[in-house]
PDB file of C-alpha atoms in Angstrom:
ATOM      1  CA  MET L   1      -0.039   0.018   0.035  1.00 46.00           C
ATOM      2  CA  HIS L   2       2.837   2.388   1.019  1.00 46.00           C
ATOM      3  CA  GLN L   3       4.663   1.616  -2.194  1.00 48.00           C
ATOM      4  CA  SER L   4       1.460   2.394  -4.233  1.00 46.00           C
ATOM      5  CA  ILE L   5       1.093   5.801  -2.458  1.00 41.00           C
ATOM      6  CA  CYS L   6       4.754   6.608  -3.124  1.00 46.00           C
ATOM      7  CA  SER L   7       4.297   5.637  -6.818  1.00 45.00           C
ATOM      8  CA  PHE L   8       1.161   7.824  -6.993  1.00 35.00           C
ATOM      9  CA  ARG L   9       2.966  10.778  -5.436  1.00 43.00           C
ATOM     10  CA  PHE L  10       5.965  10.318  -7.802  1.00 37.00           C
ATOM     11  CA  LEU L  11       3.471  10.335 -10.805  1.00 34.00           C
ATOM     12  CA  LEU L  12       1.836  13.524  -9.576  1.00 34.00           C
ATOM     13  CA  ILE L  13       5.262  15.248  -9.163  1.00 34.00           C
ATOM     14  CA  CYS L  14       6.260  14.114 -12.721  1.00 35.00           C
ATOM     15  CA  LEU L  15       2.948  15.408 -14.175  1.00 32.00           C
ATOM     16  CA  LEU L  16       3.427  18.792 -12.310  1.00 31.00           C
ATOM     17  CA  LEU L  17       7.001  19.195 -13.672  1.00 32.00           C
ATOM     18  CA  LEU L  18       5.789  18.299 -17.147  1.00 32.00           C
ATOM     19  CA  SER L  19       2.975  20.804 -16.804  1.00 36.00           C
ATOM     20  CA  ILE L  20       5.410  23.517 -15.785  1.00 37.00           C
ATOM     21  CA  ALA L  21       7.790  22.688 -18.644  1.00 41.00           C
ATOM     22  CA  ALA L  22       4.879  22.620 -21.103  1.00 41.00           C
ATOM     23  CA  CYS L  23       3.717  26.083 -19.823  1.00 46.00           C
ATOM     24  CA  GLN L  24       7.190  27.452 -20.281  1.00 49.00           C
ATOM     25  CA  ARG L  25       7.545  26.069 -23.732  1.00 56.00           C
ATOM     26  CA  ALA L  26       4.136  27.365 -24.696  1.00 60.00           C
ATOM     27  CA  TYR L  27       5.257  30.898 -23.756  1.00 67.00           C
ATOM     28  CA  LYS L  28       8.591  30.498 -25.507  1.00 72.00           C
ATOM     29  CA  ALA L  29       7.590  29.923 -29.090  1.00 72.00           C
ATOM     30  CA  PRO L  30       5.281  32.906 -29.512  1.00 74.00           C
ATOM     31  CA  ILE L  31       7.554  35.190 -27.527  1.00 80.00           C
ATOM     32  CA  GLU L  32      10.379  34.189 -29.803  1.00 81.00           C
ATOM     33  CA  GLN L  33       8.238  35.112 -32.786  1.00 79.00           C
ATOM     34  CA  LEU L  34       7.404  38.415 -31.154  1.00 82.00           C
ATOM     35  CA  GLN L  35      11.077  39.088 -30.455  1.00 84.00           C
ATOM     36  CA  LYS L  36      12.262  38.352 -34.152  1.00 85.00           C
ATOM     37  CA  SER L  37       9.602  40.589 -35.621  1.00 85.00           C
ATOM     38  CA  THR L  38      10.366  43.393 -33.166  1.00 86.00           C
ATOM     39  CA  ALA L  39      14.072  43.154 -34.151  1.00 87.00           C
ATOM     40  CA  ALA L  40      13.157  43.377 -37.808  1.00 86.00           C
ATOM     41  CA  ALA L  41      10.703  46.230 -37.049  1.00 86.00           C
ATOM     42  CA  THR L  42      13.444  48.100 -35.082  1.00 87.00           C
ATOM     43  CA  THR L  43      15.830  47.922 -38.059  1.00 86.00           C
ATOM     44  CA  ALA L  44      13.202  49.374 -40.451  1.00 84.00           C
ATOM     45  CA  ILE L  45      12.068  52.059 -38.079  1.00 87.00           C
ATOM     46  CA  SER L  46      15.704  52.934 -37.363  1.00 87.00           C
ATOM     47  CA  THR L  47      16.187  53.595 -41.039  1.00 84.00           C
ATOM     48  CA  TYR L  48      13.300  56.038 -41.071  1.00 82.00           C
ATOM     49  CA  TYR L  49      14.651  57.799 -37.928  1.00 85.00           C
ATOM     50  CA  ASN L  50      18.258  57.949 -39.151  1.00 84.00           C
ATOM     51  CA  ALA L  51      17.088  59.351 -42.604  1.00 85.00           C
ATOM     52  CA  LEU L  52      15.338  62.370 -41.062  1.00 86.00           C
ATOM     53  CA  ASN L  53      18.207  64.904 -41.236  1.00 88.00           C
ATOM     54  CA  GLN L  54      19.466  63.585 -44.546  1.00 89.00           C
ATOM     55  CA  GLN L  55      16.050  63.967 -46.037  1.00 89.00           C
ATOM     56  CA  GLU L  56      15.987  67.590 -44.916  1.00 90.00           C
ATOM     57  CA  ARG L  57      19.380  68.182 -46.555  1.00 92.00           C
ATOM     58  CA  ASP L  58      18.355  66.395 -49.823  1.00 92.00           C
ATOM     59  CA  LEU L  59      15.157  68.631 -49.956  1.00 92.00           C
ATOM     60  CA  TYR L  60      17.232  71.769 -49.359  1.00 93.00           C
ATOM     61  CA  PHE L  61      19.635  70.995 -52.150  1.00 93.00           C
ATOM     62  CA  LEU L  62      16.680  70.054 -54.513  1.00 92.00           C
ATOM     63  CA  THR L  63      15.192  73.398 -53.757  1.00 92.00           C
ATOM     64  CA  LEU L  64      18.598  75.109 -54.694  1.00 92.00           C
ATOM     65  CA  LEU L  65      18.821  72.955 -57.798  1.00 92.00           C
ATOM     66  CA  LEU L  66      15.269  73.925 -59.142  1.00 91.00           C
ATOM     67  CA  ASN L  67      15.732  77.570 -58.101  1.00 90.00           C
ATOM     68  CA  PRO L  68      19.158  78.670 -59.325  1.00 89.00           C
ATOM     69  CA  GLY L  69      18.598  82.230 -58.127  1.00 90.00           C
ATOM     70  CA  GLN L  70      18.786  81.078 -54.496  1.00 91.00           C
ATOM     71  CA  ARG L  71      21.945  81.376 -52.572  1.00 92.00           C
ATOM     72  CA  VAL L  72      23.622  78.466 -50.617  1.00 95.00           C
ATOM     73  CA  GLU L  73      23.803  79.725 -47.019  1.00 93.00           C
ATOM     74  CA  GLU L  74      24.367  78.431 -43.513  1.00 94.00           C
ATOM     75  CA  VAL L  75      21.810  80.909 -42.108  1.00 92.00           C
ATOM     76  CA  ASN L  76      18.764  82.116 -43.931  1.00 88.00           C
ATOM     77  CA  ALA L  77      17.298  85.632 -44.035  1.00 86.00           C
ATOM     78  CA  GLN L  78      15.209  84.967 -40.850  1.00 88.00           C
ATOM     79  CA  GLY L  79      18.364  84.090 -38.970  1.00 88.00           C
ATOM     80  CA  LYS L  80      17.729  80.366 -38.814  1.00 89.00           C
ATOM     81  CA  GLU L  81      20.324  77.783 -39.602  1.00 92.00           C
ATOM     82  CA  THR L  82      19.769  75.918 -42.901  1.00 93.00           C
ATOM     83  CA  PRO L  83      20.067  72.152 -43.299  1.00 93.00           C
ATOM     84  CA  LEU L  84      23.397  72.850 -45.007  1.00 91.00           C
ATOM     85  CA  MET L  85      25.185  72.271 -41.588  1.00 90.00           C
ATOM     86  CA  ALA L  86      22.399  72.184 -38.970  1.00 89.00           C
ATOM     87  CA  ASP L  87      20.319  69.044 -38.014  1.00 90.00           C
ATOM     88  CA  ALA L  88      16.585  69.649 -37.998  1.00 85.00           C
ATOM     89  CA  PHE L  89      16.181  66.686 -35.605  1.00 86.00           C
ATOM     90  CA  ASP L  90      18.442  66.294 -32.553  1.00 87.00           C
ATOM     91  CA  PRO L  91      20.619  63.251 -33.237  1.00 88.00           C
ATOM     92  CA  ALA L  92      20.761  62.472 -29.464  1.00 90.00           C
ATOM     93  CA  ALA L  93      16.925  62.379 -29.284  1.00 90.00           C
ATOM     94  CA  VAL L  94      16.719  60.218 -32.419  1.00 89.00           C
ATOM     95  CA  GLN L  95      19.197  57.673 -31.146  1.00 91.00           C
ATOM     96  CA  ALA L  96      17.501  57.498 -27.715  1.00 93.00           C
ATOM     97  CA  ARG L  97      14.314  56.262 -29.363  1.00 92.00           C
ATOM     98  CA  ILE L  98      16.186  53.720 -31.628  1.00 91.00           C
ATOM     99  CA  ALA L  99      18.152  52.488 -28.607  1.00 93.00           C
ATOM    100  CA  LEU L 100      14.988  52.016 -26.668  1.00 94.00           C
ATOM    101  CA  LEU L 101      13.286  50.069 -29.502  1.00 91.00           C
ATOM    102  CA  ALA L 102      16.411  47.747 -29.637  1.00 90.00           C
ATOM    103  CA  GLN L 103      16.186  47.194 -25.807  1.00 92.00           C
ATOM    104  CA  LEU L 104      12.515  46.317 -26.080  1.00 90.00           C
ATOM    105  CA  SER L 105      13.492  43.597 -28.573  1.00 88.00           C
ATOM    106  CA  LEU L 106      16.195  42.374 -26.184  1.00 88.00           C
ATOM    107  CA  TYR L 107      13.610  42.306 -23.318  1.00 90.00           C
ATOM    108  CA  ALA L 108      11.471  40.005 -25.418  1.00 87.00           C
ATOM    109  CA  ASP L 109      14.547  37.903 -26.243  1.00 85.00           C
ATOM    110  CA  ASN L 110      15.276  37.495 -22.464  1.00 84.00           C
ATOM    111  CA  LEU L 111      11.611  36.632 -21.785  1.00 83.00           C
ATOM    112  CA  SER L 112      11.949  33.895 -24.388  1.00 80.00           C
ATOM    113  CA  ALA L 113      15.157  32.633 -22.702  1.00 80.00           C
ATOM    114  CA  LEU L 114      13.423  32.728 -19.317  1.00 77.00           C
ATOM    115  CA  ALA L 115      10.653  30.478 -20.764  1.00 73.00           C
ATOM    116  CA  GLY L 116      13.210  28.101 -22.259  1.00 69.00           C
ATOM    117  CA  ASN L 117      15.977  25.920 -21.092  1.00 62.00           C
ATOM    118  CA  GLU L 118      18.963  28.319 -21.222  1.00 64.00           C
ATOM    119  CA  ALA L 119      21.595  28.044 -18.513  1.00 70.00           C
ATOM    120  CA  PRO L 120      20.590  30.059 -15.416  1.00 74.00           C
ATOM    121  CA  LYS L 121      24.046  31.644 -15.009  1.00 78.00           C
ATOM    122  CA  GLN L 122      24.032  32.895 -18.667  1.00 80.00           C
ATOM    123  CA  LEU L 123      20.438  34.095 -18.365  1.00 80.00           C
ATOM    124  CA  ARG L 124      21.306  36.128 -15.249  1.00 83.00           C
ATOM    125  CA  THR L 125      24.288  37.683 -17.055  1.00 87.00           C
ATOM    126  CA  ASN L 126      22.032  38.577 -19.965  1.00 86.00           C
ATOM    127  CA  MET L 127      19.406  40.013 -17.721  1.00 88.00           C
ATOM    128  CA  ALA L 128      21.941  42.141 -15.812  1.00 89.00           C
ATOM    129  CA  ALA L 129      23.337  43.483 -19.056  1.00 92.00           C
ATOM    130  CA  LEU L 130      19.764  44.355 -20.211  1.00 92.00           C
ATOM    131  CA  GLY L 131      19.128  46.118 -16.933  1.00 92.00           C
ATOM    132  CA  SER L 132      22.371  48.193 -17.365  1.00 94.00           C
ATOM    133  CA  SER L 133      21.486  49.113 -20.897  1.00 94.00           C
ATOM    134  CA  LEU L 134      18.014  50.251 -19.849  1.00 94.00           C
ATOM    135  CA  GLY L 135      19.615  52.273 -17.086  1.00 95.00           C
ATOM    136  CA  ALA L 136      21.842  54.083 -19.574  1.00 95.00           C
ATOM    137  CA  ILE L 137      18.858  54.832 -21.812  1.00 95.00           C
ATOM    138  CA  GLN L 138      16.860  56.186 -18.737  1.00 95.00           C
ATOM    139  CA  THR L 139      19.812  58.493 -18.011  1.00 96.00           C
ATOM    140  CA  THR L 140      19.905  59.600 -21.645  1.00 95.00           C
ATOM    141  CA  PHE L 141      16.114  60.503 -21.669  1.00 95.00           C
ATOM    142  CA  ALA L 142      16.566  62.372 -18.290  1.00 94.00           C
ATOM    143  CA  ASP L 143      19.476  64.355 -19.944  1.00 94.00           C
ATOM    144  CA  LEU L 144      17.441  65.124 -23.031  1.00 93.00           C
ATOM    145  CA  GLN L 145      14.703  66.522 -20.774  1.00 89.00           C
ATOM    146  CA  ARG L 146      17.052  68.733 -18.768  1.00 89.00           C
ATOM    147  CA  GLN L 147      19.615  69.794 -21.315  1.00 86.00           C
ATOM    148  CA  ARG L 148      18.146  69.632 -24.708  1.00 82.00           C
ATOM    149  CA  ALA L 149      14.530  70.724 -24.386  1.00 80.00           C
ATOM    150  CA  ASP L 150      13.149  67.361 -25.478  1.00 87.00           C
ATOM    151  CA  GLU L 151       9.491  67.920 -24.246  1.00 85.00           C
ATOM    152  CA  GLN L 152       8.530  64.170 -24.714  1.00 91.00           C
ATOM    153  CA  ALA L 153      11.698  62.721 -23.052  1.00 93.00           C
ATOM    154  CA  ALA L 154      10.422  63.030 -19.463  1.00 93.00           C
ATOM    155  CA  ALA L 155       7.537  60.649 -20.049  1.00 95.00           C
ATOM    156  CA  TYR L 156       9.916  57.785 -20.822  1.00 96.00           C
ATOM    157  CA  VAL L 157      11.936  58.043 -17.613  1.00 95.00           C
ATOM    158  CA  SER L 158       9.404  56.436 -15.080  1.00 96.00           C
ATOM    159  CA  PRO L 159       8.243  53.398 -17.202  1.00 96.00           C
ATOM    160  CA  ILE L 160      11.921  52.545 -18.138  1.00 96.00           C
ATOM    161  CA  GLY L 161      12.685  52.655 -14.406  1.00 96.00           C
ATOM    162  CA  THR L 162       9.816  50.206 -13.722  1.00 95.00           C
ATOM    163  CA  LEU L 163      11.098  47.913 -16.442  1.00 94.00           C
ATOM    164  CA  ILE L 164      14.556  47.943 -14.929  1.00 94.00           C
ATOM    165  CA  GLY L 165      13.102  46.662 -11.601  1.00 94.00           C
ATOM    166  CA  ILE L 166      11.187  43.868 -13.446  1.00 91.00           C
ATOM    167  CA  VAL L 167      14.365  42.772 -15.228  1.00 90.00           C
ATOM    168  CA  GLY L 168      16.270  42.755 -11.946  1.00 89.00           C
ATOM    169  CA  GLU L 169      13.676  40.567 -10.220  1.00 87.00           C
ATOM    170  CA  ALA L 170      13.449  38.177 -13.137  1.00 83.00           C
ATOM    171  CA  ALA L 171      17.324  37.778 -13.101  1.00 81.00           C
ATOM    172  CA  LEU L 172      17.131  36.643  -9.446  1.00 81.00           C
ATOM    173  CA  ALA L 173      14.220  34.318  -9.762  1.00 75.00           C
ATOM    174  CA  ASN L 174      14.679  30.689  -8.981  1.00 71.00           C
ATOM    175  CA  GLN L 175      11.236  29.356 -10.256  1.00 72.00           C
ATOM    176  CA  ARG L 176      11.354  30.270 -13.991  1.00 70.00           C
ATOM    177  CA  ASP L 177       7.776  29.344 -14.730  1.00 71.00           C
ATOM    178  CA  LYS L 178       6.622  31.843 -12.170  1.00 77.00           C
ATOM    179  CA  ALA L 179       9.255  34.383 -13.197  1.00 80.00           C
ATOM    180  CA  VAL L 180       7.864  34.405 -16.728  1.00 80.00           C
ATOM    181  CA  ARG L 181       4.359  34.970 -15.776  1.00 82.00           C
ATOM    182  CA  GLN L 182       5.332  37.637 -13.188  1.00 87.00           C
ATOM    183  CA  ALA L 183       7.589  39.440 -15.691  1.00 88.00           C
ATOM    184  CA  ILE L 184       4.742  39.468 -18.212  1.00 87.00           C
ATOM    185  CA  LEU L 185       2.131  40.756 -15.757  1.00 90.00           C
ATOM    186  CA  GLN L 186       4.418  43.404 -14.167  1.00 92.00           C
ATOM    187  CA  GLY L 187       5.486  44.522 -17.542  1.00 91.00           C
ATOM    188  CA  GLU L 188       1.916  45.319 -18.685  1.00 92.00           C
ATOM    189  CA  ALA L 189       1.888  49.019 -17.681  1.00 95.00           C
ATOM    190  CA  PRO L 190       5.482  50.084 -18.542  1.00 95.00           C
ATOM    191  CA  ILE L 191       5.690  48.272 -21.840  1.00 94.00           C
ATOM    192  CA  ASN L 192       2.378  49.598 -22.946  1.00 94.00           C
ATOM    193  CA  GLN L 193       3.280  53.181 -21.828  1.00 96.00           C
ATOM    194  CA  LEU L 194       6.619  53.108 -23.694  1.00 95.00           C
ATOM    195  CA  LEU L 195       4.909  51.692 -26.804  1.00 95.00           C
ATOM    196  CA  ASP L 196       2.366  54.462 -26.639  1.00 96.00           C
ATOM    197  CA  PHE L 197       5.027  57.183 -26.277  1.00 94.00           C
ATOM    198  CA  LEU L 198       7.027  55.756 -29.145  1.00 94.00           C
ATOM    199  CA  THR L 199       3.970  55.539 -31.301  1.00 95.00           C
ATOM    200  CA  LYS L 200       3.159  59.268 -30.674  1.00 94.00           C
ATOM    201  CA  ASP L 201       6.736  60.385 -31.449  1.00 92.00           C
ATOM    202  CA  LEU L 202       6.783  58.270 -34.663  1.00 91.00           C
ATOM    203  CA  ASP L 203       3.479  59.967 -35.722  1.00 91.00           C
ATOM    204  CA  ARG L 204       4.500  63.398 -34.594  1.00 87.00           C
ATOM    205  CA  TYR L 205       8.105  63.440 -35.918  1.00 83.00           C
ATOM    206  CA  VAL L 206       9.020  60.570 -38.265  1.00 87.00           C
ATOM    207  CA  PHE L 207       5.836  60.135 -40.256  1.00 92.00           C
ATOM    208  CA  LEU L 208       4.957  63.845 -40.461  1.00 91.00           C
ATOM    209  CA  ALA L 209       8.469  64.825 -41.473  1.00 90.00           C
ATOM    210  CA  GLN L 210       8.612  62.032 -43.997  1.00 92.00           C
ATOM    211  CA  LYS L 211       5.229  62.845 -45.628  1.00 94.00           C
ATOM    212  CA  THR L 212       5.815  66.614 -45.622  1.00 94.00           C
ATOM    213  CA  GLY L 213       9.239  66.189 -47.224  1.00 93.00           C
ATOM    214  CA  ASP L 214       7.975  63.762 -49.816  1.00 95.00           C
ATOM    215  CA  ASP L 215       5.141  65.973 -50.662  1.00 97.00           C
ATOM    216  CA  GLN L 216       7.362  68.989 -50.949  1.00 95.00           C
ATOM    217  CA  LYS L 217       9.768  67.086 -53.254  1.00 96.00           C
ATOM    218  CA  LEU L 218       7.030  66.002 -55.596  1.00 97.00           C
ATOM    219  CA  THR L 219       5.440  69.413 -55.682  1.00 97.00           C
ATOM    220  CA  GLN L 220       8.735  71.163 -56.418  1.00 95.00           C
ATOM    221  CA  LEU L 221       9.566  68.650 -59.267  1.00 96.00           C
ATOM    222  CA  MET L 222       6.108  69.027 -60.849  1.00 96.00           C
ATOM    223  CA  VAL L 223       6.183  72.852 -60.660  1.00 95.00           C
ATOM    224  CA  ALA L 224       9.735  72.944 -62.169  1.00 93.00           C
ATOM    225  CA  TYR L 225       8.670  70.614 -65.013  1.00 94.00           C
ATOM    226  CA  ASN L 226       5.413  72.406 -65.767  1.00 94.00           C
ATOM    227  CA  ASN L 227       7.176  75.837 -65.796  1.00 92.00           C
ATOM    228  CA  LEU L 228       9.791  74.764 -68.376  1.00 89.00           C
ATOM    229  CA  ALA L 229       9.368  77.397 -71.106  1.00 83.00           C
ATOM    230  CA  ASN L 230      10.846  75.275 -73.863  1.00 85.00           C
ATOM    231  CA  ARG L 231       9.705  71.816 -72.849  1.00 86.00           C
ATOM    232  CA  LYS L 232       8.632  70.912 -76.428  1.00 86.00           C
ATOM    233  CA  ALA L 233      12.086  71.684 -77.775  1.00 87.00           C
ATOM    234  CA  MET L 234      13.941  69.796 -75.018  1.00 88.00           C
ATOM    235  CA  PRO L 235      15.763  66.545 -75.891  1.00 91.00           C
ATOM    236  CA  HIS L 236      13.668  63.498 -75.428  1.00 91.00           C
ATOM    237  CA  GLU L 237      16.197  61.917 -72.885  1.00 94.00           C
ATOM    238  CA  GLU L 238      16.161  65.037 -70.756  1.00 92.00           C
ATOM    239  CA  LEU L 239      12.345  65.044 -70.639  1.00 93.00           C
ATOM    240  CA  LYS L 240      12.474  61.322 -69.870  1.00 94.00           C
ATOM    241  CA  LYS L 241      14.936  61.762 -67.023  1.00 94.00           C
ATOM    242  CA  ARG L 242      12.815  64.583 -65.491  1.00 94.00           C
ATOM    243  CA  LEU L 243       9.618  62.469 -65.696  1.00 96.00           C
ATOM    244  CA  ALA L 244      11.355  59.478 -64.239  1.00 96.00           C
ATOM    245  CA  GLU L 245      12.342  61.546 -61.285  1.00 96.00           C
ATOM    246  CA  ILE L 246       8.745  62.771 -60.834  1.00 97.00           C
ATOM    247  CA  GLN L 247       7.534  59.173 -61.066  1.00 98.00           C
ATOM    248  CA  ARG L 248       9.915  58.044 -58.332  1.00 97.00           C
ATOM    249  CA  ALA L 249       8.905  60.952 -56.126  1.00 97.00           C
ATOM    250  CA  ALA L 250       5.171  60.034 -56.590  1.00 98.00           C
ATOM    251  CA  GLU L 251       5.786  56.454 -55.753  1.00 98.00           C
ATOM    252  CA  GLN L 252       7.702  57.419 -52.672  1.00 96.00           C
ATOM    253  CA  LEU L 253       4.905  59.623 -51.504  1.00 97.00           C
ATOM    254  CA  ARG L 254       2.354  56.948 -52.090  1.00 98.00           C
ATOM    255  CA  LEU L 255       4.412  54.486 -49.997  1.00 97.00           C
ATOM    256  CA  THR L 256       4.883  56.968 -47.237  1.00 96.00           C
ATOM    257  CA  ARG L 257       1.162  57.857 -47.028  1.00 96.00           C
ATOM    258  CA  THR L 258       0.053  54.277 -46.847  1.00 96.00           C
ATOM    259  CA  ASN L 259       2.763  52.830 -44.569  1.00 94.00           C
ATOM    260  CA  HIS L 260       2.939  54.391 -41.142  1.00 93.00           C
ATOM    261  CA  PRO L 261       5.797  53.158 -38.957  1.00 92.00           C
ATOM    262  CA  SER L 262       3.635  53.698 -35.961  1.00 94.00           C
ATOM    263  CA  ASP L 263       1.172  50.985 -37.221  1.00 95.00           C
ATOM    264  CA  VAL L 264       3.987  48.498 -36.535  1.00 93.00           C
ATOM    265  CA  LEU L 265       4.048  49.495 -32.890  1.00 93.00           C
ATOM    266  CA  ARG L 266       0.273  49.488 -32.735  1.00 95.00           C
ATOM    267  CA  ALA L 267       0.295  45.878 -33.885  1.00 94.00           C
ATOM    268  CA  LEU L 268       3.097  45.013 -31.373  1.00 92.00           C
ATOM    269  CA  LYS L 269       0.939  46.506 -28.560  1.00 93.00           C
ATOM    270  CA  LYS L 270      -1.969  44.295 -29.622  1.00 94.00           C
ATOM    271  CA  ALA L 271       0.260  41.293 -29.447  1.00 91.00           C
ATOM    272  CA  HIS L 272       1.593  42.370 -26.038  1.00 91.00           C
ATOM    273  CA  VAL L 273      -1.913  42.934 -24.692  1.00 92.00           C
ATOM    274  CA  ALA L 274      -2.862  39.446 -25.913  1.00 90.00           C
ATOM    275  CA  LEU L 275       0.308  38.048 -24.063  1.00 88.00           C
ATOM    276  CA  ILE L 276      -0.982  39.718 -20.910  1.00 90.00           C
ATOM    277  CA  GLY L 277      -4.267  38.034 -21.511  1.00 90.00           C
ATOM    278  CA  VAL L 278      -2.667  34.686 -21.610  1.00 85.00           C
ATOM    279  CA  ALA L 279      -0.823  35.347 -18.336  1.00 84.00           C
ATOM    280  CA  LYS L 280      -4.104  36.563 -16.732  1.00 88.00           C
ATOM    281  CA  GLN L 281      -5.958  33.515 -18.287  1.00 86.00           C
ATOM    282  CA  THR L 282      -8.410  35.850 -20.081  1.00 90.00           C
ATOM    283  CA  SER L 283      -6.991  34.948 -23.518  1.00 85.00           C
ATOM    284  CA  THR L 284      -5.786  31.747 -25.156  1.00 86.00           C
ATOM    285  CA  PHE L 285      -2.441  30.978 -26.611  1.00 84.00           C
ATOM    286  CA  GLU L 286      -4.175  30.645 -29.949  1.00 86.00           C
ATOM    287  CA  GLN L 287      -5.506  34.221 -29.663  1.00 90.00           C
ATOM    288  CA  PHE L 288      -2.116  35.391 -28.709  1.00 88.00           C
ATOM    289  CA  GLN L 289      -0.497  33.639 -31.663  1.00 87.00           C
ATOM    290  CA  SER L 290      -3.071  35.197 -33.953  1.00 92.00           C
ATOM    291  CA  THR L 291      -1.997  38.710 -32.855  1.00 92.00           C
ATOM    292  CA  VAL L 292       1.689  37.737 -33.296  1.00 89.00           C
ATOM    293  CA  PHE L 293       0.963  36.606 -36.827  1.00 90.00           C
ATOM    294  CA  ALA L 294      -0.852  39.827 -37.606  1.00 93.00           C
ATOM    295  CA  TYR L 295       2.085  41.714 -36.110  1.00 92.00           C
ATOM    296  CA  GLU L 296       4.517  39.663 -38.309  1.00 91.00           C
ATOM    297  CA  ALA L 297       2.439  40.535 -41.388  1.00 93.00           C
ATOM    298  CA  GLN L 298       2.446  44.205 -40.486  1.00 93.00           C
ATOM    299  CA  VAL L 299       6.236  44.214 -39.988  1.00 91.00           C
ATOM    300  CA  ASP L 300       6.675  42.400 -43.293  1.00 92.00           C
ATOM    301  CA  THR L 301       4.538  44.957 -45.173  1.00 94.00           C
ATOM    302  CA  PHE L 302       6.361  47.846 -43.577  1.00 93.00           C
ATOM    303  CA  LEU L 303       9.720  46.351 -44.208  1.00 91.00           C
ATOM    304  CA  LYS L 304       9.035  45.967 -47.871  1.00 93.00           C
ATOM    305  CA  ALA L 305       7.815  49.510 -48.155  1.00 93.00           C
ATOM    306  CA  ALA L 306      10.827  50.858 -46.247  1.00 90.00           C
ATOM    307  CA  GLN L 307      13.186  48.854 -48.487  1.00 90.00           C
ATOM    308  CA  ARG L 308      11.422  50.287 -51.618  1.00 94.00           C
ATOM    309  CA  ILE L 309      11.655  53.819 -50.294  1.00 93.00           C
ATOM    310  CA  ASN L 310      15.319  53.372 -49.569  1.00 89.00           C
ATOM    311  CA  GLU L 311      15.781  52.185 -53.084  1.00 92.00           C
ATOM    312  CA  LEU L 312      13.995  55.273 -54.516  1.00 93.00           C
ATOM    313  CA  ARG L 313      16.124  57.561 -52.380  1.00 90.00           C
ATOM    314  CA  LYS L 314      19.344  55.883 -53.619  1.00 89.00           C
ATOM    315  CA  ALA L 315      18.184  56.289 -57.216  1.00 90.00           C
ATOM    316  CA  ASP L 316      18.046  60.121 -56.707  1.00 86.00           C
ATOM    317  CA  HIS L 317      21.111  60.293 -54.426  1.00 82.00           C
ATOM    318  CA  PRO L 318      23.465  57.452 -55.291  1.00 69.00           C
TER     319      PRO L 318
END
């Protein structure tokens, strides 16, 4: 009888361990998908961010090219620095947003590792490194607020601090199944806040600047072409070259209008909300995976558009 009870207890323990392992594995696969797509999205969005100042310069020189009467100057008549030397967008502020996006991808990577079978020592090392990186970014945003008049920077400081605490707790956890769930639940507010702030900044700065610049470029090219006094007498190849440039500018504007970088982060937030639902047992893994697939599709669409826009830019500025 005693042997039967011991066997039954052993079976229960085995089933419990298998259940915990299955739970961890169930989290691991979709979180891995989330991380890979976020890494790809970070690359594409970074391209947009990094191109902001160059786009302003390209537009400035296009204006000079199409209006030969204008002078090349460092400071315009209103006393404002021109894009010749000045950056329209603070590079430090741009890099802070890009760095935060990259760290959110690493955070997802560490969650995936926490849900897997990676060596505890290496996992703790990676978590500690992530915490240090987030701390450096938090300091950067605080400096941007104090020293560089970045009005939006202050909003990032608190949720990044909360995330640092979550990472620190997860690094010290012994029961990884509980640690995964706890990290997901505790990360609900700070992750959602950071995604909301990044979304607003992408709409306010990146998308608006990109759309305005592309619109101005197309308008200037069209006006210059339509105002050519001797268009009928111009060589066919010259007309063809000008029309091809207008065609590229029009395609670029169409792509910009229909592909918002912020839509990628909105899709990421939906996937994150679904992950929270799984941890709270208000959503199924299937529902979470569905949002991850939708996020992957959004990232893929945006990546293709970003790559094409980059090709069009290089055609005009090889």
